[in-house]
Structure formats: structure tokens, C-alpha cells
Coordinates of C-alpha atoms in Angstrom, one line a residue:
X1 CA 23.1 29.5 -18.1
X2 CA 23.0 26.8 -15.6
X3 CA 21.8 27.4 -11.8
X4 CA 25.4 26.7 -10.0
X5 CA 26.5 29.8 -12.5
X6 CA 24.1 32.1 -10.3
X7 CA 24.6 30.8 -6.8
X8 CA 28.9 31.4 -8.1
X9 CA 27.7 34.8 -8.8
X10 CA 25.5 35.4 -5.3
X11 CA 28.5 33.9 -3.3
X12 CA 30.7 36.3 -4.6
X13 CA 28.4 39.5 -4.9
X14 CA 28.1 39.0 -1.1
X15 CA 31.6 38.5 -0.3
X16 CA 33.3 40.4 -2.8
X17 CA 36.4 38.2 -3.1
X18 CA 36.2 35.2 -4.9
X19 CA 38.8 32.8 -2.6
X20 CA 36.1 34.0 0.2
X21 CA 33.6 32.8 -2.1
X22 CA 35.2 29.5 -2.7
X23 CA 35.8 28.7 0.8
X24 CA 31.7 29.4 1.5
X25 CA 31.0 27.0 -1.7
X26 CA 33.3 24.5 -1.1
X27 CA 34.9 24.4 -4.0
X28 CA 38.1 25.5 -5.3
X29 CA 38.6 29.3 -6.7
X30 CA 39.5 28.6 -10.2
X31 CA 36.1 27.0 -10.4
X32 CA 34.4 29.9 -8.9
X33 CA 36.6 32.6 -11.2
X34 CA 35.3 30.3 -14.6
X35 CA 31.9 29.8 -13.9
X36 CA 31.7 33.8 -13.2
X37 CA 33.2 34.6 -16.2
X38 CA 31.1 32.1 -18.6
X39 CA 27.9 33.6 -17.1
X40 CA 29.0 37.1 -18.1
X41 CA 29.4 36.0 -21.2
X42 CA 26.7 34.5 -21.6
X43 CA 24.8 37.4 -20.4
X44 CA 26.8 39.6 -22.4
X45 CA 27.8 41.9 -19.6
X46 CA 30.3 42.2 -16.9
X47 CA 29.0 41.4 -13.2
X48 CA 32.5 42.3 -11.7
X49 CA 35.1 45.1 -11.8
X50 CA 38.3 43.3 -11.7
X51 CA 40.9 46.3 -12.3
X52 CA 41.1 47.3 -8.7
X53 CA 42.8 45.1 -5.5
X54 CA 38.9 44.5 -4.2
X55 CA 36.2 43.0 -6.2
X56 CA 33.4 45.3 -7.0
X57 CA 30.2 45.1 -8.7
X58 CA 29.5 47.0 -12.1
X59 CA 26.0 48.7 -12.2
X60 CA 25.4 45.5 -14.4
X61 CA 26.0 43.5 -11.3
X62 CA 24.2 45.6 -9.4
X63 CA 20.8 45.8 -11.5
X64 CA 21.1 41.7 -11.6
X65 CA 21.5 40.6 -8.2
X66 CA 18.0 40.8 -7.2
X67 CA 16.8 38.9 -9.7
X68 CA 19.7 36.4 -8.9
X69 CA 18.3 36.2 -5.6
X70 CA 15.0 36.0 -6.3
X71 CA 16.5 32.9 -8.8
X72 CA 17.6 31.6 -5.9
X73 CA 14.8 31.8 -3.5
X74 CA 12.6 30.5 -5.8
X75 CA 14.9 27.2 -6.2
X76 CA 14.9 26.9 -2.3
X77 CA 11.3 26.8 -2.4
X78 CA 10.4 24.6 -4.9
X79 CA 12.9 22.5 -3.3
X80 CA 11.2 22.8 0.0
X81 CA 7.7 21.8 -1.7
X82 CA 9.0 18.9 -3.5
X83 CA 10.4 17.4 -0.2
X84 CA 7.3 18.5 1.4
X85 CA 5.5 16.2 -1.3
X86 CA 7.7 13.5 -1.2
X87 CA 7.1 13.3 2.1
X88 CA 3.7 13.4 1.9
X89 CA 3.5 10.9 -0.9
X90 CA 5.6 8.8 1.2
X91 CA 2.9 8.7 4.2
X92 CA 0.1 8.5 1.6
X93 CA -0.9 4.3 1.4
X94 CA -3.1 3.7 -1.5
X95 CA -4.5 0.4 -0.9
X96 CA -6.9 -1.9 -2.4
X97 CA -9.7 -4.0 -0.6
X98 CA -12.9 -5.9 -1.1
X99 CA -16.1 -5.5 0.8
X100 CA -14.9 -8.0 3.0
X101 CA -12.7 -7.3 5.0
X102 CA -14.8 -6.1 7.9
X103 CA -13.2 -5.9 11.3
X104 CA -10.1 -7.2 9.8
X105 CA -9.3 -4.2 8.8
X106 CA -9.6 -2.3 12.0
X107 CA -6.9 -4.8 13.2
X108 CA -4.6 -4.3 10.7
X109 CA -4.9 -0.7 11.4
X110 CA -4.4 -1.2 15.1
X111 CA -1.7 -3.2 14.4
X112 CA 0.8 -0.6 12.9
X113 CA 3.6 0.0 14.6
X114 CA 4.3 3.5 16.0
X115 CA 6.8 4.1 12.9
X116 CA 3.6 4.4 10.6
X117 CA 1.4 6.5 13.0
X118 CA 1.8 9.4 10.4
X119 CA 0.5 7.1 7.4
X120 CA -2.9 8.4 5.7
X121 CA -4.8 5.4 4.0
X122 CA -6.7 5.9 0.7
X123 CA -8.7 2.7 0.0
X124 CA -10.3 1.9 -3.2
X125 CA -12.6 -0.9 -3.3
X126 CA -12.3 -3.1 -6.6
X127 CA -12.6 -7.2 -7.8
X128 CA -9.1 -9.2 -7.2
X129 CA -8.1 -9.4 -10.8
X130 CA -7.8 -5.2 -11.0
X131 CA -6.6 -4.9 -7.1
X132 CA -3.2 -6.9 -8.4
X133 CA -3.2 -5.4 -11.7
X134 CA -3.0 -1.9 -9.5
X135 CA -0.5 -3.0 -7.7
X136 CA 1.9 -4.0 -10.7
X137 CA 1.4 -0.6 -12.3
X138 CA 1.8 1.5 -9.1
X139 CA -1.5 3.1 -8.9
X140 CA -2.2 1.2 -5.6
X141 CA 0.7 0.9 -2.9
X142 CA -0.6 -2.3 -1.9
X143 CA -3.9 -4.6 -2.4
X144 CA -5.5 -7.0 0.0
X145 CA -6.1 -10.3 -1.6
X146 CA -7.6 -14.2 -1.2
X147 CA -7.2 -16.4 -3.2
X148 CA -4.4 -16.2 -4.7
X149 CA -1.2 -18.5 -3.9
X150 CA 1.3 -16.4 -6.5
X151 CA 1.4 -13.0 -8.1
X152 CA 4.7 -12.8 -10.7
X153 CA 6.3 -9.3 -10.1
X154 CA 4.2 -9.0 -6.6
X155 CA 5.4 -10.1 -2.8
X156 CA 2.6 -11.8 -0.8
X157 CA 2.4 -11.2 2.4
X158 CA 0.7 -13.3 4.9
X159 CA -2.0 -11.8 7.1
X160 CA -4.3 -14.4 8.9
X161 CA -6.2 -17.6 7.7
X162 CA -9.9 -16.6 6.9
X163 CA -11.8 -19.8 8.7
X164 CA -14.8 -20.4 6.2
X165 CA -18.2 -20.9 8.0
X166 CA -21.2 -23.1 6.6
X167 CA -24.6 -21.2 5.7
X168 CA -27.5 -23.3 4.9
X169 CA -31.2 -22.9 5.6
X170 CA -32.7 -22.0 8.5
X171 CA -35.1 -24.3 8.5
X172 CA -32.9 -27.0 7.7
X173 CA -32.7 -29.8 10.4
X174 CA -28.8 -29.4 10.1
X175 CA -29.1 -26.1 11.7
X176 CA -30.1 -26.6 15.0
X177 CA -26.9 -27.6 15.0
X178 CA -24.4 -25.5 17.2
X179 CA -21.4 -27.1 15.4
X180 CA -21.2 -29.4 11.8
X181 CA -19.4 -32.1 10.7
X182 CA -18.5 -31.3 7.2
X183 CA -19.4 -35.2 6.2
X184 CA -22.9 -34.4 7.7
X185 CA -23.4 -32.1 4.2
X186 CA -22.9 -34.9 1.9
X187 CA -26.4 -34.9 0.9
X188 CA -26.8 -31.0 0.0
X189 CA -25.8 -29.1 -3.3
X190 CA -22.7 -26.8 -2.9
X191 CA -22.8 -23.5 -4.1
X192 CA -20.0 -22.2 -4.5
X193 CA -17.9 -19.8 -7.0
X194 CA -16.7 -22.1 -10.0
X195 CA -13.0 -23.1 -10.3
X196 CA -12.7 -20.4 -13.0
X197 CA -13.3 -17.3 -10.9
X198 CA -11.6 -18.5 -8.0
X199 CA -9.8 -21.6 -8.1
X200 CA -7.8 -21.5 -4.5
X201 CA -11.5 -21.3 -3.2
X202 CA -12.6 -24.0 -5.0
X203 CA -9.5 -26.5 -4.6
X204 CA -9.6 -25.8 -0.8
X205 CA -13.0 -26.7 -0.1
X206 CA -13.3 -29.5 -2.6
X207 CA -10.3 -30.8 -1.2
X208 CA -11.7 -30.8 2.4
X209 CA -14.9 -32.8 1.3
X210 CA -12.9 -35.3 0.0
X211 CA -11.1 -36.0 2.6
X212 CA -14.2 -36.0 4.9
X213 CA -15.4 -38.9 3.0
X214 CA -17.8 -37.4 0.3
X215 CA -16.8 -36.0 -3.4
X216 CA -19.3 -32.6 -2.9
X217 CA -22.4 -32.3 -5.9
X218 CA -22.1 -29.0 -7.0
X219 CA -25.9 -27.4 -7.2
X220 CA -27.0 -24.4 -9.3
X221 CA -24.4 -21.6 -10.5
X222 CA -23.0 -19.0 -7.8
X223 CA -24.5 -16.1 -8.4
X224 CA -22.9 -14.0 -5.9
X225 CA -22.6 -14.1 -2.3
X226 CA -25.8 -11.8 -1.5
X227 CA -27.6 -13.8 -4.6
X228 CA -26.8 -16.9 -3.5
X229 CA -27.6 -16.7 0.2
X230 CA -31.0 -15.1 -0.8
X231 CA -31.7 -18.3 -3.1
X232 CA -30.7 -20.5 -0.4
X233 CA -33.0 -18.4 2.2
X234 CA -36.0 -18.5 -0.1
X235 CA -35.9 -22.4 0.4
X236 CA -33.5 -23.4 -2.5
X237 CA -31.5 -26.4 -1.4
X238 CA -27.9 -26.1 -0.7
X239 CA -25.3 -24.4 1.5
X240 CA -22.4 -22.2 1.0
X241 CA -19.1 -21.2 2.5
X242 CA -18.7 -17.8 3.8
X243 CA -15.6 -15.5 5.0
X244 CA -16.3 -14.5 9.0
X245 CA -16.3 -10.8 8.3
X246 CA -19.1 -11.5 5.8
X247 CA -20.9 -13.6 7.7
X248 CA -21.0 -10.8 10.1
X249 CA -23.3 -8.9 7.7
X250 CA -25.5 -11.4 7.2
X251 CA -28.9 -10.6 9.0
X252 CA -31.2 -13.0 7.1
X253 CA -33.1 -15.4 9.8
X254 CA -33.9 -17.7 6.8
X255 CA -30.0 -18.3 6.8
X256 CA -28.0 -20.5 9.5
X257 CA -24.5 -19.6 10.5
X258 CA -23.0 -22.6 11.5
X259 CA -18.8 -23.1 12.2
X260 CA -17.3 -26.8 11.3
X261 CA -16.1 -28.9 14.1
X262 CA -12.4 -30.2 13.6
X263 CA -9.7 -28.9 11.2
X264 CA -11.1 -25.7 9.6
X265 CA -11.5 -24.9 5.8
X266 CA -9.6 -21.6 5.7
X267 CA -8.2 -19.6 2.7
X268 CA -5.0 -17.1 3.4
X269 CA -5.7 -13.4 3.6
X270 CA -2.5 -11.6 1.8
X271 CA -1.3 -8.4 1.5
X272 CA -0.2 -7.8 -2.0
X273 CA 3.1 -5.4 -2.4
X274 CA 5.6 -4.5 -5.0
X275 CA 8.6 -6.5 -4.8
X276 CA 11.2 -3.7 -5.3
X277 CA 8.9 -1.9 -3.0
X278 CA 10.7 0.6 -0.4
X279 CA 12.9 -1.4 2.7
X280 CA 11.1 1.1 4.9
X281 CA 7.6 0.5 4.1
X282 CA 8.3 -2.9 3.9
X283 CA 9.2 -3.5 7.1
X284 CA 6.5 -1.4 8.6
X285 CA 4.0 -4.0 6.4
X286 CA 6.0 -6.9 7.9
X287 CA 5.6 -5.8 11.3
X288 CA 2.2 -5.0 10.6
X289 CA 1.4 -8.5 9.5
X290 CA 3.5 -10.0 12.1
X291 CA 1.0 -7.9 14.3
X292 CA -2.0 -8.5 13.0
X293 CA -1.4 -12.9 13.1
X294 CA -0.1 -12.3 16.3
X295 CA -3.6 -10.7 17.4
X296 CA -5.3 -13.4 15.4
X297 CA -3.7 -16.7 16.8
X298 CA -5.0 -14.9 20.2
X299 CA -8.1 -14.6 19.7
X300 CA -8.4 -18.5 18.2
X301 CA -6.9 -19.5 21.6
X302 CA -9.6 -17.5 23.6
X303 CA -12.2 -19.1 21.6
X304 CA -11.1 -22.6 22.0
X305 CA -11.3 -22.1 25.5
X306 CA -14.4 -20.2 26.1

């Protein structure tokens, strides 16, 4: 018995003609007239008295229609539930983050245009590594994500350029410093994450000591941001690169905050999505993005002038 057989059966039980019932269906009569009869056989029963010149309904007919109705109703609702899902689902942004991503966030959420005012965020925070790996399997929507400069199977989009800020000791003569010339760290261990764990990182900042004159000495192993900023702290010599929205947690007073005159060392912040992900909530990311390094290139023009 298939579902179209029943609605055929409705159609005509209310109309008691079957060209009537056609016409309401929009579909031809002979269609309506076959579908009818393979139901009854099916069921084993006649739904229709035929004899007469007006379509009635047998007793049979009569003792089925409401649970042909009922068929019915209960297909439009679990149609109405699964579009009210879908469209739910649809709103529903699973994204990925690390610990941070600070104010950043708040301005990618300000930045969504009024199309995506009904989207509810669900964040999960995990490593980089499982964040894409999320992404490719669909379990997360989207991931943020530094560096990284390719993902196979995943679109990158661009989302600002995180400006890396110097933290050494406190009671280092450097920092009385309002403003350092990279070169002027020639003579301190780098700590920093090994090429291994995050090789964009590594490159960039190796890279920018190079071409400020010096080839960096690497000091003990990173042992984590928090870790590593304690060591450092505690007297340990050496200096470190940290994100601004991390450097925005850092409270220590045995640790110096110091920004880098002259060309910045800064690593891209992405969004990672699916590439066959949905045209619609693409372009509500691309806006976003657009957005959110719009907001960003403002605020580095305020700065330079205050």
C-alpha cells in the first residue's frame, strides 16, 4: 500500500466523483480510478460502490476513512516537524574554537549580518588537529583555526591577522621599553612551540628574525603558553610570542607585554568550512569575514594614530 494510494482514496471519499477528484489532485482520472482499485485489492475490500450514476462509499469505505485520515494527518505532521527541524538544524552553527580567541569572537558575532540574526552558536573548544578533523566529518559546521595555510577537502576563510606581541621578563632591562625592535632580542633564548606542533608559527617568526639580522637560539622546550610564561616569570631567560587576545589574560607583573616596532609578526586567523558547504551559509560566513577585517583594519588605523 503506498501513501499516494490513500490520499486517491481521501480525495475521492470527499468528493464522491472521481474526475472531481482528479481535478483536486492534479492528476489525470484514469490514474485516480487505478490507484483506487489496487488499494482495494490490496486491502481485500471494496471502498466504492460503482453500480449506481454517483459514487458511494460501501460500509467498508465508510469504517476506513478515519483511519485514512488519521494516515493522513499524521503524514502532515511529521512533515511539519521535519521542516521544523531542518529549519532549526539549519540555524544551529556548531563551531570549533580555542581558548584564544577572546574578544575576537565577540566581533565576529557582531559582525553577522542581519540574514543570520536567527543563528544559535554551539561552540566546542578543542586542539587544531581535531577542530579540522570535525569539520571534514560534519560534526562541527565550521572551526576557527591558526596556523594552518591549507586544509584538503576544507575552504579557509580569512578573518584578520593576529599581530604577535613580545613577553619577556619584567625585570628585564628590555622592558621598560614601550616598543621593541625585534633585533634588540638577539641575545635572549626563544621559546616558542617547535616546528612539529606548529610549523606556520614557527616559519613566521623564524623568518622575521632573520630578516632582522639575527638567526634566533631557541632556549628550553615550550611547554605551553601558561607553562612557559610562568618559567619565564620565575626568572628563566627568554621571551615568547603571544596572540593579543591571550595576552589580554595575562595578569603576571613578572611578565612584560611589549608590541614590536615596524612590520608586525602576525599569523592569519581562518575560519575553516566545508567546501561543498551550503551557498547560503556561505555567503553569510563571507560577509561575516568581510565584516569582521573590515572592523579590524579600523581599529589598526585608530591605533596608528592615537
Amino acid at each position: 500500500m503506498e501513501l499516494r494510494q490513500v490520499q486517491y482514496f481521501i480525495a475521492v471519499s470527499e468528493e464522491l466523483h472521481f474526475g472531481r477528484a482528479a481535478e483536486r489532485l492534479h492528476i489525470g482520472q484514469p490514474a485516480v480510478s487505478q490507484q483506487v482499485r489496487r488499494l482495494e485489492r490490496e486491502l481485500g475490500v471494496e471502498l466504492f460502490d460503482r453500480s449506481g450514476r454517483a459514487v458511494t462509499l460501501t460500509p467498508s469505505g465508510k469504517a476506513l476513512l478515519p483511519e485514512g485520515r488519521a494516515l493522513l494527518k499524521a503524514l502532515d505532521a511529521l512533515t511539519v516537524k521535519a521542516e521544523r527541524l531542518a529549519a532549526q538544524d539549519e540555524s544551529t552553527f556548531r563551531v570549533g574554537i580555542s581558548s584564544a580567541l577572546g574578544r575576537r569572537l565577540d566581533d565576529f558575532l557582531d559582525a553577522l549580518p542581519a540574514s543570520g540574526a536567527g543563528t544559535r552558536f554551539e561552540f566546542q573548544t578543542l586542539d587544531a588537529p581535531t577542530r579540522l578533523a570535525q569539520v571534514r566529518s560534519g560534526r562541527l559546521d565550521a572551526a576557527f583555526v591558526r596556523g594552518v595555510e591549507s586544509a584538503p577537502g576544507l575552504h579557509l576563510l580569512t578573518l584578520w591577522h593576529d599581530p604577535l606581541v613580545v613577553a619577556l621578563p619584567a625585570a628585564h632591562p628590555l622592558a621598560a621599553r614601550g616598543r621593541l625592535d625585534l633585533a634588540e632580542l638577539a641575545g635572549l633564548p626563544l621559546r616558542l612551540a617547535s616546528r612539529e606542533a606548529n610549523p606556520v608559527l614557527f616559519d613566521t617568526v623564524t623568518a622575521a628574525c632573520r630578516k632582522a639580522g639575527f638567526e634566533p637560539t631557541l632556549g628550553p622546550p615550550f611547554a605551553g603558553l601558561q607553562n612557559t610564561l610562568a618559567e619565564i616569570g620565575a626568572g628563566g631567560a627568554g621571551w615568547t610570542l603571544v596572540y593579543p587576545a591571550a595576552a589580554e589574560t595575562v595578569s603576571s607583573r613578572r611578565i612584560a607585554l611589549l608590541p614590536l616596532l615596524g612590520e608586525p609578526i602576525a599569523v592569519r586567523m581562518f575560519l575553516a568550512i566545508p567546501e561543498n558547504a551550503a551557498p547560503k551559509r556561505l555567503e553569510l560566513l563571507e560577509a561575516t569575514g568581510a565584516e569582521v577585517r573590515r572592523k579590524v583594519a579600523e581599529e589598526k588605523r585608530k591605533s596608528s594614530h592615537d
